[in-house]
Coordinates of C-alpha atoms and ligand atoms in Angstrom, one line a residue:
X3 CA 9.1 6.5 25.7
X4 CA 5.9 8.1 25.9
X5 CA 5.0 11.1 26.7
X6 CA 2.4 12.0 29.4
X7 CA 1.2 15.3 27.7
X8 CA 1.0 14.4 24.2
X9 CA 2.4 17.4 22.1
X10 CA 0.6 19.4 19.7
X11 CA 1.7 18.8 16.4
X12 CA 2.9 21.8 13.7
X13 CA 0.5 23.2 11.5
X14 CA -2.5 21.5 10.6
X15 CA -5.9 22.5 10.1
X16 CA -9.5 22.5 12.1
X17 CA -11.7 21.3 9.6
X18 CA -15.5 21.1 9.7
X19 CA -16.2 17.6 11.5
X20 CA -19.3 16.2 9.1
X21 CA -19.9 13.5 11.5
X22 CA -23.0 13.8 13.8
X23 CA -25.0 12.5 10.4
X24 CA -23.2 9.2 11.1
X25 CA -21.7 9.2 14.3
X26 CA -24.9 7.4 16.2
X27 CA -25.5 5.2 13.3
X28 CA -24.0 1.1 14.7
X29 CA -22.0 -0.7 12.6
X30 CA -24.6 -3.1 10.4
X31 CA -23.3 -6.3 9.2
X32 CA -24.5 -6.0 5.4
X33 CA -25.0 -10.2 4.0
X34 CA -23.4 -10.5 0.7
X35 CA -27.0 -11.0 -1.3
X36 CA -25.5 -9.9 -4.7
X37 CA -22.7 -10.2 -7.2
X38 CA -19.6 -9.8 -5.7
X39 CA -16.3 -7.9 -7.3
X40 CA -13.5 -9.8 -4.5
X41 CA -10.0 -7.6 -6.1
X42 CA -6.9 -9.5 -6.1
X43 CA -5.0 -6.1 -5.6
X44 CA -6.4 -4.6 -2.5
X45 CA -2.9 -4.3 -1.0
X46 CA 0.2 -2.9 -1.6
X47 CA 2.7 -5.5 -3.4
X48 CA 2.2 -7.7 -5.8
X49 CA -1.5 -9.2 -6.4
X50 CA -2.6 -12.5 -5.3
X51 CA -2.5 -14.9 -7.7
X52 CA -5.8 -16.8 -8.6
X53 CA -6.4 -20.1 -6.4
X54 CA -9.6 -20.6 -8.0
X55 CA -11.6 -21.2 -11.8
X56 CA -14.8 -20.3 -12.7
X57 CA -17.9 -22.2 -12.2
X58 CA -16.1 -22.9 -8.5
X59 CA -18.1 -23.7 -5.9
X60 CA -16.1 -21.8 -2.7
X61 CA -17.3 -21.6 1.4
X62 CA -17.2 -18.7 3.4
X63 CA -13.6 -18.0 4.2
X64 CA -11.9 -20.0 1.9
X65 CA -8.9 -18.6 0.1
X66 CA -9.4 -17.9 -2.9
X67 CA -6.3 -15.9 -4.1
X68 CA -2.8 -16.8 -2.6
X69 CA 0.4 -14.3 -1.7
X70 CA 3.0 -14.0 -4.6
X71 CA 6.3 -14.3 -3.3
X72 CA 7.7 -11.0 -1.2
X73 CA 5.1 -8.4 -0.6
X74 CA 1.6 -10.0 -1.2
X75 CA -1.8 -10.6 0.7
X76 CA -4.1 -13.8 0.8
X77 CA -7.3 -13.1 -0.2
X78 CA -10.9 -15.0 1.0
X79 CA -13.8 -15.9 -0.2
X80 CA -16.2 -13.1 2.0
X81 CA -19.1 -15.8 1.5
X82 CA -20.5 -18.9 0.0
X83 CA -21.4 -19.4 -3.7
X84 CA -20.0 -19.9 -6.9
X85 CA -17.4 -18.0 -8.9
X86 CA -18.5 -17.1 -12.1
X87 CA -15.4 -15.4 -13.7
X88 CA -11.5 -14.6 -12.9
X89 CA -11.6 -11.3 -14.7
X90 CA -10.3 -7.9 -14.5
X91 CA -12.6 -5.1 -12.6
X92 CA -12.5 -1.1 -11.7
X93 CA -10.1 -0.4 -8.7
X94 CA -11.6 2.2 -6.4
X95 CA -9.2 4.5 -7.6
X96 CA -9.8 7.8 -10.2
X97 CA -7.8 6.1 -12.8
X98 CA -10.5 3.3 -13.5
X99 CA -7.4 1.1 -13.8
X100 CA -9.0 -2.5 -13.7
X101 CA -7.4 -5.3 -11.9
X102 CA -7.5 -9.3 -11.6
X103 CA -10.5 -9.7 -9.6
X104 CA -13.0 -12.8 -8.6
X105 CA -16.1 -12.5 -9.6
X106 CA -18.8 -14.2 -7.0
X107 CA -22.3 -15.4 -7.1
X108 CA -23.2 -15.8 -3.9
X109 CA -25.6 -18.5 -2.9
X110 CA -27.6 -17.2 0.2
X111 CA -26.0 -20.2 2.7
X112 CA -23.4 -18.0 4.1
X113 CA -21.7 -21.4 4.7
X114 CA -18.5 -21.4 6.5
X115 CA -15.5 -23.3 5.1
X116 CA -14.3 -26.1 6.8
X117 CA -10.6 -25.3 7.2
X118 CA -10.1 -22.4 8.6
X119 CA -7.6 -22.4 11.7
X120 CA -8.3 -23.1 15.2
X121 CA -8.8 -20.2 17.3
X122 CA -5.8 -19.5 19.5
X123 CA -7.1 -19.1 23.0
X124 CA -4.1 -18.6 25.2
X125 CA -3.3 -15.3 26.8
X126 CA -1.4 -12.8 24.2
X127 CA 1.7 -13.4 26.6
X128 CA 1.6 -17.0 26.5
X129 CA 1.4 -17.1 22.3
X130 CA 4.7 -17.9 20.4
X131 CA 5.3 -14.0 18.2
X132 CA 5.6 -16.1 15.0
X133 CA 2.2 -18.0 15.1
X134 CA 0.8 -14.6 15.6
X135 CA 2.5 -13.2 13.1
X136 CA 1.7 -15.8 10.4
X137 CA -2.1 -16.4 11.6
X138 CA -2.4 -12.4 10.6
X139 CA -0.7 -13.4 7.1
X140 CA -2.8 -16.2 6.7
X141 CA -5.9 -14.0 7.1
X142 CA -5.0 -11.5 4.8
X143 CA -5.1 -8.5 7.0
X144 CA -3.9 -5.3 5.8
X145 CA -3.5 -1.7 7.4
X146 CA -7.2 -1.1 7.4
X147 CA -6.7 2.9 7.8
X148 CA -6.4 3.2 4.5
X149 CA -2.6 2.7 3.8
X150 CA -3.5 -1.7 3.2
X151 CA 0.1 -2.6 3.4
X152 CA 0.3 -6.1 4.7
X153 CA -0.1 -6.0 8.3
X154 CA 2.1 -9.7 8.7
X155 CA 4.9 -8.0 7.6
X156 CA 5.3 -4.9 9.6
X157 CA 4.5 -8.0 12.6
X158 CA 7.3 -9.8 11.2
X159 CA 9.5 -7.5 10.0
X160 CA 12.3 -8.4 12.8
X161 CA 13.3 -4.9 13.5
X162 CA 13.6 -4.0 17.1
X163 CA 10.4 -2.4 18.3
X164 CA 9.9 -0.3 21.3
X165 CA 6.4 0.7 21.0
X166 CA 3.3 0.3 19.3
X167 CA 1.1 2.9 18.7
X168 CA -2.6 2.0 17.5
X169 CA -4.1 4.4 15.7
X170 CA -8.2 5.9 16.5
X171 CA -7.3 9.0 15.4
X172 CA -10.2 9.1 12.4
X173 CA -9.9 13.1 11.6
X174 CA -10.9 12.8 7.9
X175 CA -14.5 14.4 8.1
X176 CA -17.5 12.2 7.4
X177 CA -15.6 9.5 8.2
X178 CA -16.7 7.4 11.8
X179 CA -16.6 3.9 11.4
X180 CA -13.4 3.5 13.5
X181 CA -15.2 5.7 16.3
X182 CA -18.2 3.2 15.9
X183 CA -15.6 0.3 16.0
X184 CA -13.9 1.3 19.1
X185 CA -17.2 2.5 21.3
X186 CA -18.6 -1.7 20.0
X187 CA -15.6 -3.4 20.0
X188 CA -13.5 -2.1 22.1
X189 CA -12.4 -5.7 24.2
X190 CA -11.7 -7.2 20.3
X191 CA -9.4 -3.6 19.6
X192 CA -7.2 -4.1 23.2
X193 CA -7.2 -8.2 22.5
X194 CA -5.5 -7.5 18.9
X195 CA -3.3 -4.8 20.0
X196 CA -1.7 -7.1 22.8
X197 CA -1.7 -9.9 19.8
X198 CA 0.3 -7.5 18.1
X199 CA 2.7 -6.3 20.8
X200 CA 3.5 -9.7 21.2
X201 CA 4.4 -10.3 17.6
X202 CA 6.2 -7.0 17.6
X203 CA 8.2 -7.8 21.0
X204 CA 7.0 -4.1 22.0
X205 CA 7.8 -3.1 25.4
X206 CA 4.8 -0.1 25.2
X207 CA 1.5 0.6 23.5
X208 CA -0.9 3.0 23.0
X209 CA -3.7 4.1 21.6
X210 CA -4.4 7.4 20.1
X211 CA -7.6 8.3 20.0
X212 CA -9.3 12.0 19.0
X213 CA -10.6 14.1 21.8
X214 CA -13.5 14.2 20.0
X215 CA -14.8 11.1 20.6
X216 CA -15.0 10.8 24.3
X217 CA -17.3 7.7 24.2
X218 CA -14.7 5.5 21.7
X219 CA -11.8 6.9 24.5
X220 CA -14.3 5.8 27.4
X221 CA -15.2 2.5 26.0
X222 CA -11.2 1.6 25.4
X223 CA -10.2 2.5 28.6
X224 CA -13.0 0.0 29.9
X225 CA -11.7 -2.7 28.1
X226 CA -8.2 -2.0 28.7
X227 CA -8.7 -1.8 32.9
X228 CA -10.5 -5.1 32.3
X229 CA -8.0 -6.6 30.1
X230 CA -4.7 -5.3 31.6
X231 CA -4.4 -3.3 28.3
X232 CA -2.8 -0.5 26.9
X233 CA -2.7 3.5 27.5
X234 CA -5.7 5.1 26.1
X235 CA -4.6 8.7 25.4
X236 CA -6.8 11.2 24.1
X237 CA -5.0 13.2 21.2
X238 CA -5.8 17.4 19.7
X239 CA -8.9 16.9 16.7
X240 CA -6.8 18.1 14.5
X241 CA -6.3 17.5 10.9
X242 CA -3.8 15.1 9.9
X243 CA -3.2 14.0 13.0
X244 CA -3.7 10.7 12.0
X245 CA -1.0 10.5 10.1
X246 CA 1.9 8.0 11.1
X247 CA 4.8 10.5 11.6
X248 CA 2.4 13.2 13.3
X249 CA 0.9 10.6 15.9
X250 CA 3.9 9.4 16.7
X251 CA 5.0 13.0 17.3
X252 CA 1.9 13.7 19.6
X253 CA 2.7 10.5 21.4
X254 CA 6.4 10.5 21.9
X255 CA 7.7 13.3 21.0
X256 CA 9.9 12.2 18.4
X257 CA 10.2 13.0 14.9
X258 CA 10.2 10.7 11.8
X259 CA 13.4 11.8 9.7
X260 CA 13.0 12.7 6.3
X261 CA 12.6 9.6 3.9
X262 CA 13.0 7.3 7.3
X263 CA 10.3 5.1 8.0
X264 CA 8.6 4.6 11.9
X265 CA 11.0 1.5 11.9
X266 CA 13.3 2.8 11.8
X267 CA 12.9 4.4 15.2
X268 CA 11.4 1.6 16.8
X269 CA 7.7 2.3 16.4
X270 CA 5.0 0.5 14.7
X271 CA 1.8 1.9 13.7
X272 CA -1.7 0.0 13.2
X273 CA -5.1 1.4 13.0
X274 CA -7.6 0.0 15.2
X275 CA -10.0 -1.7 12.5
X276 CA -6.2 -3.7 11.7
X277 CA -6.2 -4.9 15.9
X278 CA -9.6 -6.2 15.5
X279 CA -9.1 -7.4 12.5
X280 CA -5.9 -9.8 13.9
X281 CA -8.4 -10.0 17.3
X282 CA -10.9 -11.9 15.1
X283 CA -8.3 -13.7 12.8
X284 CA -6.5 -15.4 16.4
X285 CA -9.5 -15.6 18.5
X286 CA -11.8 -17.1 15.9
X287 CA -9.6 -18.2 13.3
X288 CA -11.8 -15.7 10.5
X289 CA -10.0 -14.3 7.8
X290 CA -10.5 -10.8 6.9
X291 CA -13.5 -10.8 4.5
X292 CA -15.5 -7.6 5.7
X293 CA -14.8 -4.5 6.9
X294 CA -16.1 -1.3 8.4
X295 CA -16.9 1.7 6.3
X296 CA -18.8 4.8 6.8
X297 CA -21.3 5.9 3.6
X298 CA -22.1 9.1 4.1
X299 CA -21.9 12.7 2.3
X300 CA -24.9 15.1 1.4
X301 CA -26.4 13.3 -2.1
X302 CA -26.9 9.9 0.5
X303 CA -30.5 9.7 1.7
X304 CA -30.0 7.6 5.2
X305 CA -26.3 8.2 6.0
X306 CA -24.9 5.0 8.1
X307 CA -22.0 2.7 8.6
X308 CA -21.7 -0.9 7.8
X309 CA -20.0 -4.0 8.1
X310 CA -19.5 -4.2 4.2
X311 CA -18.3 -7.5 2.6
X312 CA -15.4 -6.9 0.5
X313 CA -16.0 -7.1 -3.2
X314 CA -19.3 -4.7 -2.8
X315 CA -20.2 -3.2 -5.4
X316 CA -19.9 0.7 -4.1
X317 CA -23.2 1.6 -6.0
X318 CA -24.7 -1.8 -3.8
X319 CA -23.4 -0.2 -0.8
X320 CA -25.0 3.3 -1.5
X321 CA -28.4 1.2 -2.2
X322 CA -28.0 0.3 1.7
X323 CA -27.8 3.2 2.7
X324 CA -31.3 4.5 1.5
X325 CA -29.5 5.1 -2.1
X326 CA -29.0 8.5 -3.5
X327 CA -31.4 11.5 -2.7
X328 CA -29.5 13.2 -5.6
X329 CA -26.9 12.9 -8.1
X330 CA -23.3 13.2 -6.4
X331 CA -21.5 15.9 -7.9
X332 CA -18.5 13.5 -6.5
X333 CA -18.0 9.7 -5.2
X334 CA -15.3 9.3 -3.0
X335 CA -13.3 6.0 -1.8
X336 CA -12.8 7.3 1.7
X337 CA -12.7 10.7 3.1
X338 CA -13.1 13.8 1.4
X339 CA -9.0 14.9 2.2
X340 CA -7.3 12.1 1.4
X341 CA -9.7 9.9 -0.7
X342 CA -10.1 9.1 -4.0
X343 CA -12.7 9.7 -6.7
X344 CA -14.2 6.4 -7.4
X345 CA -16.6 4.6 -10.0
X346 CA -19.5 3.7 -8.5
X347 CA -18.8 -0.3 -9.8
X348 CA -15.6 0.0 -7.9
X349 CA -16.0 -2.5 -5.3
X350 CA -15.0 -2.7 -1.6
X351 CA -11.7 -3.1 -0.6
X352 CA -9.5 -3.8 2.4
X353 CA -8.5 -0.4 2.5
X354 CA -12.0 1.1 2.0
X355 CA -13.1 2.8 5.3
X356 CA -15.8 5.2 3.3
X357 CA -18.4 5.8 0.6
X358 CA -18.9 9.4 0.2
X359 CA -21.5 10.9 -2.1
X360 CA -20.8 14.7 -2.2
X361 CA -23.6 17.3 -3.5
X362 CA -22.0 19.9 -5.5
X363 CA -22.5 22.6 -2.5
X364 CA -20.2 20.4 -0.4
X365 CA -17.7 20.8 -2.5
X366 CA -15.6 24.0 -2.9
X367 CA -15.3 24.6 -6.9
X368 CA -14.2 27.7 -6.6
X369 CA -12.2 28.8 -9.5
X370 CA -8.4 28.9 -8.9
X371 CA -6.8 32.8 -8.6
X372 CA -3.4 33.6 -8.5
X373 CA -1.2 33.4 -5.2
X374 CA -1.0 36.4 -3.1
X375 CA 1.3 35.1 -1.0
X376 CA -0.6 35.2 2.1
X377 CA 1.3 32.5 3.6
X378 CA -1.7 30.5 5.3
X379 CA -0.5 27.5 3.2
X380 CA 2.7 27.6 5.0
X381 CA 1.3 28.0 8.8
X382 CA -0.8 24.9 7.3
X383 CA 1.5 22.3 6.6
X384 CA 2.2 19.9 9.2
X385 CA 5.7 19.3 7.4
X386 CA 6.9 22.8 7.5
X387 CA 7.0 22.7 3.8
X388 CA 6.5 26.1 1.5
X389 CA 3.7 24.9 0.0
X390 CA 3.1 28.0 -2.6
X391 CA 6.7 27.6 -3.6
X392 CA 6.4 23.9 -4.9
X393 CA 3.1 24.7 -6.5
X394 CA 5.0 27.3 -8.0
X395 CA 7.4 25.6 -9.4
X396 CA 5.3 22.1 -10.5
X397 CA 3.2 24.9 -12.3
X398 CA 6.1 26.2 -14.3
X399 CA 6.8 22.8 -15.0
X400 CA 10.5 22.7 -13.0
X401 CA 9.9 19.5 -11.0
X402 CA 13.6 18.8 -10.4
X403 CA 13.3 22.4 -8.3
X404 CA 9.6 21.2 -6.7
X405 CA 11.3 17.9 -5.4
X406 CA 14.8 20.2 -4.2
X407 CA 12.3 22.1 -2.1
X408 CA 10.2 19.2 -0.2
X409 CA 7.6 18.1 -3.0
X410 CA 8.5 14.2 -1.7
X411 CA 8.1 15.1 2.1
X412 CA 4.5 16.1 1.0
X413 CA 1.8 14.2 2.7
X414 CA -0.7 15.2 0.4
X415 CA -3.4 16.0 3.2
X416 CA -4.7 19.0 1.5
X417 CA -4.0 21.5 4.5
X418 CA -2.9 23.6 2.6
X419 CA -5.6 23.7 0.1
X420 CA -8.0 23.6 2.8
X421 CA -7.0 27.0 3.7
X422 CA -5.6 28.8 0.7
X423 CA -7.7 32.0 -0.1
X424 CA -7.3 31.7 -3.7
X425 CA -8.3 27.8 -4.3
X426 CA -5.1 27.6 -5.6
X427 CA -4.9 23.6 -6.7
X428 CA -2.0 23.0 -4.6
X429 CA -2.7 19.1 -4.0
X430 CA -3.5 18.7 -8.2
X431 CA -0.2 20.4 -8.7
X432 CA 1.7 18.4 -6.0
X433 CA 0.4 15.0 -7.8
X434 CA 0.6 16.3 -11.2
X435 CA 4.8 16.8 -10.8
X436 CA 5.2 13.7 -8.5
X437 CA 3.8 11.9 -11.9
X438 CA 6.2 13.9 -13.8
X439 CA 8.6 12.4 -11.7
X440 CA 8.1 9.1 -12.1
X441 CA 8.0 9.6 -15.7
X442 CA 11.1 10.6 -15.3
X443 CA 12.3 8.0 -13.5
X444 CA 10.6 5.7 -15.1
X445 CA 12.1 6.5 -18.4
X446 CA 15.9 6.9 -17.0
X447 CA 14.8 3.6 -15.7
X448 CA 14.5 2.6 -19.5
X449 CA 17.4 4.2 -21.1
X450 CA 19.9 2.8 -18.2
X451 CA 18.4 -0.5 -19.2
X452 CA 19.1 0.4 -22.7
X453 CA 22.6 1.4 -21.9
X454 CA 23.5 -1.3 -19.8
X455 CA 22.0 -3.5 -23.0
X456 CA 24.3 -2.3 -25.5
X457 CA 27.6 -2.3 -23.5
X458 CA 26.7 -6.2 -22.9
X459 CA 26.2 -6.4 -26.6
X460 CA 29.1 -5.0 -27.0
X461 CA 31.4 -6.8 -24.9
X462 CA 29.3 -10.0 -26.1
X463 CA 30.7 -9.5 -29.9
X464 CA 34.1 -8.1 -28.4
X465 CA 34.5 -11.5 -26.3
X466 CA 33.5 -13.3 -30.0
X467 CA 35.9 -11.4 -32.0
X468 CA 38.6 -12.3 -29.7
X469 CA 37.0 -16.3 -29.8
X470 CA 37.8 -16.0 -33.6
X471 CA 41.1 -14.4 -33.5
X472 CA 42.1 -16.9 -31.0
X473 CA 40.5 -19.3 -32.6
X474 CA 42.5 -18.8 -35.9
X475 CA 46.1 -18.7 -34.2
X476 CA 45.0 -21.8 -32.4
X477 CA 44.5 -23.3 -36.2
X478 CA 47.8 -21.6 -38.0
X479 CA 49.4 -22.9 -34.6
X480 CA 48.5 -26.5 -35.5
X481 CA 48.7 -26.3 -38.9
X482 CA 52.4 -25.1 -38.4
X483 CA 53.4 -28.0 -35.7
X484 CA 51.6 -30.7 -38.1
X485 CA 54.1 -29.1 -40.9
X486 CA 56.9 -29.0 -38.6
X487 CA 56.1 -32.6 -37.4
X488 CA 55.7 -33.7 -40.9
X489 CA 58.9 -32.9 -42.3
X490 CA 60.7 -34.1 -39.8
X491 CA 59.1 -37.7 -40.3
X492 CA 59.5 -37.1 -44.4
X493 CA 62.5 -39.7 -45.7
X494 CA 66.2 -37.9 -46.7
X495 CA 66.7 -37.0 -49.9
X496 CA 68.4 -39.1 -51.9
X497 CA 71.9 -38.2 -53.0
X498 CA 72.7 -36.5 -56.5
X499 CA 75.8 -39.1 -58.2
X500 CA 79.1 -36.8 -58.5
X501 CA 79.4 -35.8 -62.0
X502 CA 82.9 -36.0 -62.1
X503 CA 83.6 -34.1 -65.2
X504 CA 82.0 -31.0 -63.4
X505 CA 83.8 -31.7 -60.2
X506 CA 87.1 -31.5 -61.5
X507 CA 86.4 -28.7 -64.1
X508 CA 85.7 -26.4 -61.1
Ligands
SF4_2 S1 -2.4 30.1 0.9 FE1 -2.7 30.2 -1.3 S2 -2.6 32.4 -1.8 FE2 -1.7 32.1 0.3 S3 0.5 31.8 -0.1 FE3 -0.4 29.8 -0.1 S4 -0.8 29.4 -2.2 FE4 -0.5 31.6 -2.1
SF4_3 S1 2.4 20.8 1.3 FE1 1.7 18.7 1.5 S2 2.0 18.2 3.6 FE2 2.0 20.4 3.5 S3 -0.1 21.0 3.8 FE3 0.1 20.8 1.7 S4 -0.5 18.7 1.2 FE4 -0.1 18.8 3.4

């Protein structure tokens, strides 16, 4: 059900927009001229698996890494050209962890390959749910907002869905290449989210989208009369609204439970770069090879957003943008609340909706004081977590008692920080004891492996043991029978003669 006044969600905070340097700037499809870094792992699951070898010549489109069993994603070739190695590369991610990646020369022709699917061209209603479903597999699309988990599987999940809720939220700061998306494309946006109510077998949809982007909400609702779409509903500018559970909230009123998923109470979730994304992989039969990101932040000299192929170098992608007026004091893979730091020869990926190159003003380095217990972090949080008490405790290294009091229910928006008059490093601590607690896991993981190795061990040489004892009675058995059998086949004794004498002496 949805609600017709959506509801304000708990905490939260107002944070400074930084969008007007980007907001007018159209999206600009960027041609892949340059060397090309296309990551086999820009999803959740397991990575693709190679389809092609170096010194490959590949078309625009064609797939060029193929879904492992379970959770997986194809990936595409996001032009024509040859591919020069099948190597390992930086992710966009603070850990510089490298991972399997194609490496592409490009060769200028931007030639299309020749097998890509038909375009599907009857009305959403009209479409069988599985074709959608698998055409949005076989185009590699992933959550787009960030999250990348593979979009044909939430489609096909087979869960009951009552209602799909598209998500134009876009509150990270900085960040406005989904507002850009939705005021330019807003027909493709409604066209994908019926795609996907179809798929889903959802009986309502709607789109949340910021109050403060009345022309994105004005060209949806456009679209949608023409189209026979969904509800367009304009949602608070808050910070994280955008989040799953907390749209959801705003829209329906009803809450996520603790470790549930939205699935589990009938809704689905999709950003609105994902709709287009299936909009242009039915309608056109393209798989997803580009996407829309915002590169932006002080230290960038002509702030913008692009149509970016994947597998740009983010260092390329700056260079569009007029390059750097000065060097970042930070490079971000998305926005500045939930992104992460990146390399600058991190590449592009599914999941990367921003570039931001941060002077060292825009950031707030203030040194970290002790709490004072103001409270403000609690009136933040958006989960009605006690955020000072978990940072606490991670601090004093008692991560058992950070997870007993709500470290795992901890979205990680940074609302908290964002308001905490001491600059305590509540978000470092929260990720510094959730990687304690892996470790932790991970290595009871290891030692229940261990254990579960020895008792086999044991009960391996207990079963052999008992294979030789049985073993040996089997042989004393038979050696006694053969005795047995023998003496009873052995010729009598032949009788002693009488000595008579004797016998009548006695
Ligand atoms: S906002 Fe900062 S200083 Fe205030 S209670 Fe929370 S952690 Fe402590
Ligand atoms: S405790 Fe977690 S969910 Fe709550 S405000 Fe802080 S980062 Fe956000």
């Amino acid at each position: 059900m949805l609600l017709s006044k959506p509801k304000i969600i708990r905490g939260g905070v107002r944070t400074e927009p930084r969008k007007q340097p980007t907001a007018e700037s159209p999206l600009e499809p960027l041609r892949a001229r340059q060397r090309l870094y296309v990551s086999l792992a820009q999803h959740i699951g397991a990575p693709a698996l190679p389809a092609v070898a170096p010194g490959e010549h590949v078309t625009k489109g064609q797939r060029i890494g193929t879904p492992e069993a379970g959770l997986s994603a194809a990936v595409h070739a996001p032009t024509s050209g040859r591919v020069v190695a099948v190597d390992r590369h930086p992710a966009p991610h603070p850990s510089g962890l490298t991972v399997p990646t194609v490496v592409l020369d490009p060769d200028g022709e931007e030639q299309w390959s020749e097998t890509l699917p038909e375009p599907l061209t009857a009305p959403a209603r009209q479409i069988d749910p599985a074709t959608i479903a698998a055409r949005v597999g076989e185009a590699g699309i992933v959550g787009m907002g960030g999250a990348a988990f593979p979009a044909a599987v939430k489609l096909g999940a087979g869960q009951p869905v009552a209602t799909l809720i598209l998500n134009g939220g876009e509150c990270e700061p900085y960040l406005t290449c989904d507002d850009r998306l939705m005021r330019e494309r807003a027909a493709g946006i409604i066209d994908g989210a019926q795609l996907m109510a179809r798929a889903l077998g959802a009986e309502r949809t709607a789109i949340g989208v910021e109050d403060n982007k009345p022309e994105a909400i004005h060209a949806l609702r456009r679209a949608s009369d023409a189209l026979g779409g969904p509800d367009v509903v304009p949602v608070p500018s808050l910070w994280p609204q955008g989040s799953e559970k907390h749209l959801i909230y705003t829209l329906t009123g009803r809450e996520v439970p603790a470790g549930a998923r939205a699935g589990d109470i009938g809704v689905v979730v999709h950003n609105v770069g994902t709709a287009y994304a299936v909009h242009r992989a039915a309608r056109h039969g393209r798989p997803l090879i580009s996407r829309p990101v915002t590169v932006g932040g002080g230290a960038v000299a002509e702030p913008g957003n692009f149509e970016a192929p994947l597998g740009l170098p983010l260092q390329a992608l700056i260079e569009q943008a007029g390059g750097l007026r000065e060097p970042p004091a930070r490079v971000l893979a998305g926005g500045p609340m939930m992104g992460q730091v990146a390399p600058l020869e991190a590449a592009v990926a599914k999941g990367t909706n921003g570039v931001i190159a941060l002077t060292a003003t825009e950031i707030r380095e203030a040194e970290g004081r002790p709490c004072i217990r103001c409270g403000r972090c609690v009136d933040a949080c958006p989960m009605g977590l006690m955020p000072f008490d978990i940072a606490n405790r991670a601090a004093a290294g008692d991560v058992d008692g950070a997870a007993a009091t709500g470290l795992m229910d901890c979205l990680t928006c940074g609302s908290c920080a964002y308001v905490c008059p001491s600059a305590r490093p509540l978000v470092q601590l929260f990720h510094y004891a959730r990687g304690q607690l892996a470790e932790q896991a991970t290595a009871k993981q290891r030692s229940e492996l261990q254990r579960r190795m020895a008792e086999q061990r044991a009960e391996r040489q207990r079963r052999e043991q008992e294979r030789k004892k049985a073993a040996a009675a089997a042989r004393r058995k038979q050696r006694a029978q053969q005795k047995a059998a023998s003496s009873e086949t052995d010729p009598p004794a032949q009788e002693q003669p009488v000595d008579e004498e004797k016998e009548t002496q006695t």
